Each structure stands twice: as C-alpha cells, then as structure tokens.
PDB file of C-alpha atoms in Angstrom:
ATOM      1  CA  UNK A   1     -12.537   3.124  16.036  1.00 83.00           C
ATOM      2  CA  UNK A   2      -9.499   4.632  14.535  1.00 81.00           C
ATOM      3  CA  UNK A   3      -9.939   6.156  11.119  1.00 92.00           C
ATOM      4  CA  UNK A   4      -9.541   8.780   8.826  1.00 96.00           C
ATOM      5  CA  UNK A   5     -12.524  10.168   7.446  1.00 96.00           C
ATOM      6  CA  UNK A   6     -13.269  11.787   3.256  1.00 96.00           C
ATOM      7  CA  UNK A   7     -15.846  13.660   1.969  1.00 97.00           C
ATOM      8  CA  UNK A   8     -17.327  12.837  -0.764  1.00 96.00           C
ATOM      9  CA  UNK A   9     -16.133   9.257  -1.261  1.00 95.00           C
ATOM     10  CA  UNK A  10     -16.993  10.084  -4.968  1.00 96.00           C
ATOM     11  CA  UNK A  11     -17.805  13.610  -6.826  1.00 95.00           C
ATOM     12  CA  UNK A  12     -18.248  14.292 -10.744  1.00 95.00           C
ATOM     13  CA  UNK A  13     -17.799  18.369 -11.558  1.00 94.00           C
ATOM     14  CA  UNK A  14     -17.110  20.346 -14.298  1.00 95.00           C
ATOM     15  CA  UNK A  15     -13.913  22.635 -15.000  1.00 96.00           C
ATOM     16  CA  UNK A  16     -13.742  25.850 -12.748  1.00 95.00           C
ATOM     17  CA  UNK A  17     -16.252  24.974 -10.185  1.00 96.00           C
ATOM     18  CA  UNK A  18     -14.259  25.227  -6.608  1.00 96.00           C
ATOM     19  CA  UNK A  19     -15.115  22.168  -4.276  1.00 96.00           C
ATOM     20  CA  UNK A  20     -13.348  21.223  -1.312  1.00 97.00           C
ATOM     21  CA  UNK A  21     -12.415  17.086  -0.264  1.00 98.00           C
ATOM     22  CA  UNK A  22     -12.887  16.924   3.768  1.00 98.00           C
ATOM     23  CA  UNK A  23     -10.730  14.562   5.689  1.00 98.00           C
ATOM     24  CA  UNK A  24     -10.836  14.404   9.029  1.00 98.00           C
ATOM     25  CA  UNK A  25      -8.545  12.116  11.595  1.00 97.00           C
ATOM     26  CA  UNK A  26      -9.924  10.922  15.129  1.00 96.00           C
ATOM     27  CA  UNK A  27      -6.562   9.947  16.328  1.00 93.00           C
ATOM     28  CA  UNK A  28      -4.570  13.008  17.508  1.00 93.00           C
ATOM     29  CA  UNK A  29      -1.924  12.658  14.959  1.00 91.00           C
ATOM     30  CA  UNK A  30      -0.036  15.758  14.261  1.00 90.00           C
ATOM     31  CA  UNK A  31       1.203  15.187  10.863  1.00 91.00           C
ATOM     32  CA  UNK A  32      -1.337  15.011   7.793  1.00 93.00           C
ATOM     33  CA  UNK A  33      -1.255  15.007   4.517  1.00 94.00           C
ATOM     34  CA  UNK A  34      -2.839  14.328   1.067  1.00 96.00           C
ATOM     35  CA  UNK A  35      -1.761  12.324  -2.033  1.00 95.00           C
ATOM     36  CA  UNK A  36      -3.342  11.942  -5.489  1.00 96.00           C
ATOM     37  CA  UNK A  37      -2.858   8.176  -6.821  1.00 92.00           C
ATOM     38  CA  UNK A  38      -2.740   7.988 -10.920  1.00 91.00           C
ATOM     39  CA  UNK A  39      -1.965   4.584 -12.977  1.00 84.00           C
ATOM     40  CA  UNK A  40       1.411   3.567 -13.486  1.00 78.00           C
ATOM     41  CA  UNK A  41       2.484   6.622 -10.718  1.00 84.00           C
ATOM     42  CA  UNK A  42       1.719   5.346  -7.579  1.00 84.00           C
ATOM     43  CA  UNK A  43       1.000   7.779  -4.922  1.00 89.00           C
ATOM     44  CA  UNK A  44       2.222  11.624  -5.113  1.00 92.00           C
ATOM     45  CA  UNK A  45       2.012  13.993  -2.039  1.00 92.00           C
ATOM     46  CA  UNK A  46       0.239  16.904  -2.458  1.00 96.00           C
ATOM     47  CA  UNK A  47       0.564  18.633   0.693  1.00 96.00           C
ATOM     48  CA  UNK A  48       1.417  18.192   4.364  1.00 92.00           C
ATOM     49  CA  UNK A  49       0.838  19.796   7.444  1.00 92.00           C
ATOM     50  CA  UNK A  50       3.231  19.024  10.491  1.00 88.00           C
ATOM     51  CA  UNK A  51       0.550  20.419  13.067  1.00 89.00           C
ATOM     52  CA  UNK A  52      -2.051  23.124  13.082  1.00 93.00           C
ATOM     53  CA  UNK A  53      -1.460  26.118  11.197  1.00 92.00           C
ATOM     54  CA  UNK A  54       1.429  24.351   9.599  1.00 91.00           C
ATOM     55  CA  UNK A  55       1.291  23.456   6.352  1.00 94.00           C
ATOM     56  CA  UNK A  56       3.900  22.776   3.079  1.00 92.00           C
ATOM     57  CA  UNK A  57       4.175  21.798  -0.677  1.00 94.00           C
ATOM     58  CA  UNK A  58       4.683  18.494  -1.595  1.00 91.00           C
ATOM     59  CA  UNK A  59       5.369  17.264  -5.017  1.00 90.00           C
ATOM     60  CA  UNK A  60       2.466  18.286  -6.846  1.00 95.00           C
ATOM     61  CA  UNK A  61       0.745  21.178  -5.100  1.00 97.00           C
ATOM     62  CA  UNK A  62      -0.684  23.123  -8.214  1.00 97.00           C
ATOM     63  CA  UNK A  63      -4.145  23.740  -8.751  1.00 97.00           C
ATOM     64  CA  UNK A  64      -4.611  22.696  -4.937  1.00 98.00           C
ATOM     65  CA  UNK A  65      -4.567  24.473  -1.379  1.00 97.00           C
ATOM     66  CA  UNK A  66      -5.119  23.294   2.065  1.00 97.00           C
ATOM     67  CA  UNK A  67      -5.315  24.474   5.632  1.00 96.00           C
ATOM     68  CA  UNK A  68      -5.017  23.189   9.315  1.00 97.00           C
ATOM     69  CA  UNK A  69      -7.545  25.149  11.132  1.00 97.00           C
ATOM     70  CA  UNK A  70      -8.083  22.188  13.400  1.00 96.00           C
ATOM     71  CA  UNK A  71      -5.577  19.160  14.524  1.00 95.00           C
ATOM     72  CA  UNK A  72      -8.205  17.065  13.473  1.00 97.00           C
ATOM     73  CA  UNK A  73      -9.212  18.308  10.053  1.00 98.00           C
ATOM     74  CA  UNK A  74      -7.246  18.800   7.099  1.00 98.00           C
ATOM     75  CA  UNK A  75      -9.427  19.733   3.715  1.00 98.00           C
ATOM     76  CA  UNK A  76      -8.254  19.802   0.180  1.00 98.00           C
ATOM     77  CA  UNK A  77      -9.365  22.962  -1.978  1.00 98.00           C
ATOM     78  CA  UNK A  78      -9.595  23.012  -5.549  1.00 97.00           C
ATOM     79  CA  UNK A  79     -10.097  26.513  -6.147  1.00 94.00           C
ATOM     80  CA  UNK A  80     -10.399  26.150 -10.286  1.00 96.00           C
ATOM     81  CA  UNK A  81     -10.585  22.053 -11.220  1.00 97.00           C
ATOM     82  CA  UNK A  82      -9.598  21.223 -14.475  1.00 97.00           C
ATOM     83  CA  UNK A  83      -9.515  17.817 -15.856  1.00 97.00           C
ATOM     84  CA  UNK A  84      -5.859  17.198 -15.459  1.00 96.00           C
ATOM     85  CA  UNK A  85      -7.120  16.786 -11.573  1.00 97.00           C
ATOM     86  CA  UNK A  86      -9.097  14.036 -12.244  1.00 97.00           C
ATOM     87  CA  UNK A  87      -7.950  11.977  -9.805  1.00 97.00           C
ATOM     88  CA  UNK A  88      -7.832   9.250  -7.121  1.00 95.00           C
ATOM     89  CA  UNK A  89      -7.228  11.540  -3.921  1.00 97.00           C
ATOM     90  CA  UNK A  90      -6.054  10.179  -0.226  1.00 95.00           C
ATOM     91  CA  UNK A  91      -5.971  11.757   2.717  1.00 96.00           C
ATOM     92  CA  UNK A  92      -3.508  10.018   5.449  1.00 94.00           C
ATOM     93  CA  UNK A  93      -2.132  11.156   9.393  1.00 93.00           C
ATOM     94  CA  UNK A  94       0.594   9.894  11.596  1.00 89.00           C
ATOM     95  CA  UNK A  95       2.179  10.941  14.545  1.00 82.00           C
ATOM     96  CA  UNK A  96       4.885  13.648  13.680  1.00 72.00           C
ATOM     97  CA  UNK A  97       7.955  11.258  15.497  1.00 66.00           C
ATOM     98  CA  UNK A  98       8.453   8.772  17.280  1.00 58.00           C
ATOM     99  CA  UNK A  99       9.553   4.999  16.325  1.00 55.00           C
ATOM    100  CA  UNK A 100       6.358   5.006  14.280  1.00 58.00           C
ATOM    101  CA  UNK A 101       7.254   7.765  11.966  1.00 65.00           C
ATOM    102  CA  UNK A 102       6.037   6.536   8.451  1.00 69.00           C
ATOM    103  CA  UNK A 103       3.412   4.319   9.677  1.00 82.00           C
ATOM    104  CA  UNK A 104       0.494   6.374   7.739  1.00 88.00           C
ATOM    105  CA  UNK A 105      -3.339   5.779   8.350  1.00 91.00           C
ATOM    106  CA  UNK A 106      -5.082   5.905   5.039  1.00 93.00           C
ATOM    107  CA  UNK A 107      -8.652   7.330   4.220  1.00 94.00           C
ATOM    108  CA  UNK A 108     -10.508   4.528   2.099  1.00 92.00           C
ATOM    109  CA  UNK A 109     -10.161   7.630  -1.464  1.00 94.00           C
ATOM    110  CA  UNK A 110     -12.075  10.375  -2.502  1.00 96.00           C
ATOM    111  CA  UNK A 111     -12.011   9.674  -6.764  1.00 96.00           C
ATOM    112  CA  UNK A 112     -12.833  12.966  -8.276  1.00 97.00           C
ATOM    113  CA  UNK A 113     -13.683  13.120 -12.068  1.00 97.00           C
ATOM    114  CA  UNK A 114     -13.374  17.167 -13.913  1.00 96.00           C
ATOM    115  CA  UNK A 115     -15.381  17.312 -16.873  1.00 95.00           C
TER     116      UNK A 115
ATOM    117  CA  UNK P   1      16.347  12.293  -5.708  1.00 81.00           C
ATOM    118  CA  UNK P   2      14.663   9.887  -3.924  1.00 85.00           C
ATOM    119  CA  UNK P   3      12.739   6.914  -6.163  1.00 91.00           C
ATOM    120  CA  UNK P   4      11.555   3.469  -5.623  1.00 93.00           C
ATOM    121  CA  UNK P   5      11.215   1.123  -8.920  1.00 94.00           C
ATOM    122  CA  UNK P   6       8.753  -2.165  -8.468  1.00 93.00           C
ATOM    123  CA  UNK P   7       8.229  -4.708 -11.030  1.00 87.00           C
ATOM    124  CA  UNK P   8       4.745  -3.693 -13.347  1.00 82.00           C
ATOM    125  CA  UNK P   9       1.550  -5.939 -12.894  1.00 85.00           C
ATOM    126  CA  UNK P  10      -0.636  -7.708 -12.917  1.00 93.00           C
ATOM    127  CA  UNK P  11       1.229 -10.569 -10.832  1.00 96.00           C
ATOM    128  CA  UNK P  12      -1.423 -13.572 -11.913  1.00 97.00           C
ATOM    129  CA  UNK P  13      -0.948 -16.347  -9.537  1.00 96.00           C
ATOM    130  CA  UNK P  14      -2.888 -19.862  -8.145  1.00 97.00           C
ATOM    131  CA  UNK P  15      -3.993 -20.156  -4.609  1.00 97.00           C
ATOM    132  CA  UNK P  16      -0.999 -21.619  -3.035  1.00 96.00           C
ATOM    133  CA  UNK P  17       1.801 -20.566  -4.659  1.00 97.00           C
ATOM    134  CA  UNK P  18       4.693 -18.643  -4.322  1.00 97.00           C
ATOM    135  CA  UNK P  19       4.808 -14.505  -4.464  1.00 97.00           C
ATOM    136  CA  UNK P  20       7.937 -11.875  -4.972  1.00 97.00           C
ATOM    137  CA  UNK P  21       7.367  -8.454  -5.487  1.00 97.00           C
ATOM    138  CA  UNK P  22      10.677  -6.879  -6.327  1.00 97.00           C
ATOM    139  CA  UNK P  23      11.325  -3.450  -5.166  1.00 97.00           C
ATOM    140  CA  UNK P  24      14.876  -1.238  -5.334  1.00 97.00           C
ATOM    141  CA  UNK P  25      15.431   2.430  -3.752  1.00 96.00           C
ATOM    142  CA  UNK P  26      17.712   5.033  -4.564  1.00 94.00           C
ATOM    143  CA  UNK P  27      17.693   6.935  -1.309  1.00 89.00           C
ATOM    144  CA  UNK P  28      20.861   8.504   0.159  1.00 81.00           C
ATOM    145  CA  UNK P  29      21.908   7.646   3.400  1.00 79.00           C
ATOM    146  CA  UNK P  30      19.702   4.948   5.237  1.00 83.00           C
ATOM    147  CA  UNK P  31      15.958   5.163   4.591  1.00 88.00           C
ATOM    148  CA  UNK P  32      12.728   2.951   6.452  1.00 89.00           C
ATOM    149  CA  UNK P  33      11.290   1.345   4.149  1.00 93.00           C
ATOM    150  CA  UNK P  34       7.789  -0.198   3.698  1.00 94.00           C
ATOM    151  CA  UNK P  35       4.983  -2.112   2.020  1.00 96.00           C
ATOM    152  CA  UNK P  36       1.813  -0.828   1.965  1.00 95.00           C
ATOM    153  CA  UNK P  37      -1.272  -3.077   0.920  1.00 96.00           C
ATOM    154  CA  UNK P  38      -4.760  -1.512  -1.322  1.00 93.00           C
ATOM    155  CA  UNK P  39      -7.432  -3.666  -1.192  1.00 93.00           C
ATOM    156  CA  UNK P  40     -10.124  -3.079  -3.616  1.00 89.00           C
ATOM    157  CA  UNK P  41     -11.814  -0.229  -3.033  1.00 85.00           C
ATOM    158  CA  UNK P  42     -10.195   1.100   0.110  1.00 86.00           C
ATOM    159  CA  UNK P  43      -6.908   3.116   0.884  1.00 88.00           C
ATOM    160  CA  UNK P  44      -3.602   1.949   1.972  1.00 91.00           C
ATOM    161  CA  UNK P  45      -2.561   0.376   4.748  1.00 93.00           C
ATOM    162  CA  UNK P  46       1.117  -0.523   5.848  1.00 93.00           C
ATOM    163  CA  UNK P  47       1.716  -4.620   5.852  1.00 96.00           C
ATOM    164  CA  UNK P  48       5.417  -4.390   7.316  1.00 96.00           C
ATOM    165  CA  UNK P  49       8.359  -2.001   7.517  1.00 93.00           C
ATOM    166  CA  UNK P  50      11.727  -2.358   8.011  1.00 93.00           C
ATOM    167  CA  UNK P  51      14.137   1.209   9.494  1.00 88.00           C
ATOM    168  CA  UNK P  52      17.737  -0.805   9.408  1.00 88.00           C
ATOM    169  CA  UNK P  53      19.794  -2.743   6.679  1.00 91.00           C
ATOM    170  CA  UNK P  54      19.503  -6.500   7.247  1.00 94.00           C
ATOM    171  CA  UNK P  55      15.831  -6.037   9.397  1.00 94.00           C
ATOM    172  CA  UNK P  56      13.186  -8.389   8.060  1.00 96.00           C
ATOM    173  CA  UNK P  57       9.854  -6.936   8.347  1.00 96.00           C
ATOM    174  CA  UNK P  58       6.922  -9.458   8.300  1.00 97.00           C
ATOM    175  CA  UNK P  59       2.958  -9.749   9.225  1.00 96.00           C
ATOM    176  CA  UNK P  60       0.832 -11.949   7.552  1.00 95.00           C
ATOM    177  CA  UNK P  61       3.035 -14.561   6.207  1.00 97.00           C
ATOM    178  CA  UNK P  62       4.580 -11.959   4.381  1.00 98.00           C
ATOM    179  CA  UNK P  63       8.023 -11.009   4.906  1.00 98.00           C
ATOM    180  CA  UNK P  64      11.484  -8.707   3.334  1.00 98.00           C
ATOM    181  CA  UNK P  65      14.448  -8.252   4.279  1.00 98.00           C
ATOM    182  CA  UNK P  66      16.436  -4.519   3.760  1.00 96.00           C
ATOM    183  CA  UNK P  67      18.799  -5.228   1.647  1.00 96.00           C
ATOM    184  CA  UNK P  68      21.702  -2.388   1.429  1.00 93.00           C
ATOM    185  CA  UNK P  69      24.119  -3.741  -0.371  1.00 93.00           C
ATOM    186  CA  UNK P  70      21.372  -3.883  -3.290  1.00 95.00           C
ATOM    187  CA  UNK P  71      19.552  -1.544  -2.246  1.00 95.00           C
ATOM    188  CA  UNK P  72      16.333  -3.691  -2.044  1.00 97.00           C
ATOM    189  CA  UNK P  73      13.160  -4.652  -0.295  1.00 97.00           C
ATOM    190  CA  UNK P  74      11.402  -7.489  -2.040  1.00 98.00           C
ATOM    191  CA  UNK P  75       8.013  -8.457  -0.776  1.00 98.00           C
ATOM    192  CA  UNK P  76       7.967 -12.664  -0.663  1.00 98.00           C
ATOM    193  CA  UNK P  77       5.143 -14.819   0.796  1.00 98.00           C
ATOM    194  CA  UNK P  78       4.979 -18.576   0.606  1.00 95.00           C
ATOM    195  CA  UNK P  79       1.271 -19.792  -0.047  1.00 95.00           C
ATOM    196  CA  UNK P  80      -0.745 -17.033  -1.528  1.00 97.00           C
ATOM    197  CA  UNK P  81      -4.804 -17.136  -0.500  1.00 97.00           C
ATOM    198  CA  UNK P  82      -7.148 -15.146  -2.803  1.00 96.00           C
ATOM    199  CA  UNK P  83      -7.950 -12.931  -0.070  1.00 96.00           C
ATOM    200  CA  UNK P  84      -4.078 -11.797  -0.994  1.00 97.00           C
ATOM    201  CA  UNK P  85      -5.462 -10.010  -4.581  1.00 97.00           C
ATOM    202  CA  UNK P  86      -4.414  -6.760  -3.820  1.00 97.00           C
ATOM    203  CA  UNK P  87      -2.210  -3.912  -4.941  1.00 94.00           C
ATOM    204  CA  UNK P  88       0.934  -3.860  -3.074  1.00 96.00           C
ATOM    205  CA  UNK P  89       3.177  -0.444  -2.944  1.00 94.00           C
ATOM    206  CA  UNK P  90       6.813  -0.256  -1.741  1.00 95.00           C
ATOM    207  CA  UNK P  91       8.121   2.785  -0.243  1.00 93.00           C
ATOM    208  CA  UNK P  92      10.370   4.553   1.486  1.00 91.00           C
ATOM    209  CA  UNK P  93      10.732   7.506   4.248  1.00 86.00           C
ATOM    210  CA  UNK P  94      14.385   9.288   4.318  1.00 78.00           C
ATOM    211  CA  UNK P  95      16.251   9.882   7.935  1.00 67.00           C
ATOM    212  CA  UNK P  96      15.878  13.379   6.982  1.00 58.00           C
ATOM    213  CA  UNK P  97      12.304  13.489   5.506  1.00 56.00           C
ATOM    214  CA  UNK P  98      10.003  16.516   5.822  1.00 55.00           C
ATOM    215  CA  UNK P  99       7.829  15.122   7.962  1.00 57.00           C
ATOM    216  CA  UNK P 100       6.931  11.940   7.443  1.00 67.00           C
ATOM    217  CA  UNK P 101       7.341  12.304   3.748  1.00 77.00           C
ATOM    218  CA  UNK P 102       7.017   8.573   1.674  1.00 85.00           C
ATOM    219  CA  UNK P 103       8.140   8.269  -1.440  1.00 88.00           C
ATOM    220  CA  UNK P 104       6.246   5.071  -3.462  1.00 90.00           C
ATOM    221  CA  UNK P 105       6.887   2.818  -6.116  1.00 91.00           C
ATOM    222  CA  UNK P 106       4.040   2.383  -8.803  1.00 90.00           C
ATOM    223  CA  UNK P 107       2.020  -0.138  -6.930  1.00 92.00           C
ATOM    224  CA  UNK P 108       1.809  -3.827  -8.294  1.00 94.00           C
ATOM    225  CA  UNK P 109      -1.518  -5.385  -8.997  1.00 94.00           C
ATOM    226  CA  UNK P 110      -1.931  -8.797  -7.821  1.00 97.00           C
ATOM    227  CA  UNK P 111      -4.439 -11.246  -8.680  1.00 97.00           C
ATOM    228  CA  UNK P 112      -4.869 -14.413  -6.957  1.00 97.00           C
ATOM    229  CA  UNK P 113      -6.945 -17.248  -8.933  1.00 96.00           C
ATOM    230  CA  UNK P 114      -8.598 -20.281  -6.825  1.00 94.00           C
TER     231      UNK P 114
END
C-alpha cells in the first residue's frame, strides 16, 4: 500500500529536549517535505527536499532542521523545542515533475505538544 | 506574494443540501490549483485539481471550475452526505514553484448534520 509513514503519531515534551518526527515514504517520490498546520493558518511548509541530499527553507524553518540521507526518509529535528512549536506537524512526498506535480501524499499528523 | 483566502467555518449543513466553499488566489502568472480534503483525524488528501483557466476539476460529486478572470476556485457539491464532514483546504502551486511548493488557504470546517 502506498503511504507515508510518522513517528510518533503523538508526543508530549518539555522545552529544550531535542526529539526528532520520522516520516518515511514507500513510493519513490523525489520531492518531500514537511508542514506544521495551526488554527485559522492552514498549512505552512517547513522544509523541502527535491531529492537526496537536497534540502531547502520553506516558510517557517526556525527552530527546525532536516536531512535526506535516504530517498525514502525525511525526519524533522527539533534541536531545542519550545512551546511556540506546539504543533500539528505533516510530512507529505510527490514526484518532483511530471503532470502530477502538486498532487501531495499526506502522512495521517504527528501533533506535538512543548511544555 | 502568493495567498489563497477561503471563507471561515464551520459550514453547518443538512444531509442533502447544497455546499460552496469559496476560495480566491493572488498568484502571478497561471497557477494549478487544488482542494485538498482532512478527515478527522488523518492528513490531507487532494479531492480535485485544476492546472488551466476555465478546467473544472471534479471527483466525488464535487466539482470547480478555475476561474481567471476572478481569480477563483470555489468548491460546490450538490447533495452533501455526512460522510462529507470534513475540513476542506484550497490551494495553489505556481508555474514557477520551488518544487512542488503549495500555498493553502485556512482550511474550512464542515459539518454535515443527518
């Protein structure tokens, strides 16, 4: 089955302690990317990655870093949490081009809460 | 920049009846543009796109037409089912979009009553 895969579907921390969001895509896409979803916001790209070992800011990449070790996996690190993270967090993939471009495949949410 | 505006929720309806969603864009050039659907408690997933002024996207039985000259996309279906209840998001991807960069509205909540 196609999917795109988080870890943890749910984590409560505290302020400063580093933790890392897995996601992990079983569909050879290329491009991946994660967005944090906040009331009244919608969704807000954090970073992307256009293949492995490529990776770029999105709108709101402080406090966060990723990397592309892997075409398959793509984790989040929050190297220093603090509650202003506290967040709804998607990861999502697509093919890079192609008449599909846009067409992303969403992770079902990792919600993170920073005490 | 690029934006996308929808109307605010929560959309209350009856089983049956008639839903818009309005959504506008301020893009330049010629952006795709798209509806995603959220279902409680699981991530997005796109319900129809449209890349070219005057397309009509549609799965469903829901359907919207790119609209340039108003620079619009609403989201209409015709007999809503509660299974609809959902939080819809328009957005859009630019021609020349890092990647495959969306931009989304705010995401309208909408609850469908028996």
């Amino acid at each position: 089955e196609a999917q795109v895969t988080q870890n943890p579907r749910y984590l409560i921390t505290v302020t400063g302690k580093k933790l890392t969001v897995t996601c992990s895509q079983n569909m050879n896409h290329e491009y991946m990317s994660w967005y944090r979803q906040d009331p009244g916001l919608g969704l807000r790209q954090i970073y992307y990655s256009m293949n492995v070992e490529v990776t770029d800011k999105g709108d709101v990449p402080e406090g966060y870093k990723v990397s592309r070790k892997e075409k398959r996996n793509f984790p989040l690190i929050l190297e220093s949490p603090s509650p202003n993270q506290t967040s709804l967090y998607f990861c999502a993939s697509s093919f890079r081009s192609g008449p599909n471009t846009g067409e992303l495949f969403f992770g079902e949410g990792s919600r993170l809460t920073v005490l | 920049g690029n934006s996308v505006t929808q109307m605010e929720g929560p959309v209350t309806l009856s089983e049956e009846a008639f839903l818009t969603i309005n959504c506008t864009y301020t893009a330049t050039g010629y952006p795709s543009l798209f509806w995603y659907v959220q279902y409680p408690g699981e991530g997005l997933q796109l319900l129809l796109k449209a890349t070219k002024a005057d397309d009509k996207g549609s799965n469903k039985g829901f359907e919207a037409t790119y609209r340039k000259e108003t620079t619009s996309f609403h989201l209409e279906k015709g007999s809503v089912q509660v299974s609809d209840s959902a939080v819809y998001f328009c957005a859009l991807s630019p021609i020349k979009a890092a990647g495959n960069k969306l931009t989304f509205g705010g995401g309208t909540r909408v609850l469908v009553k028996p």
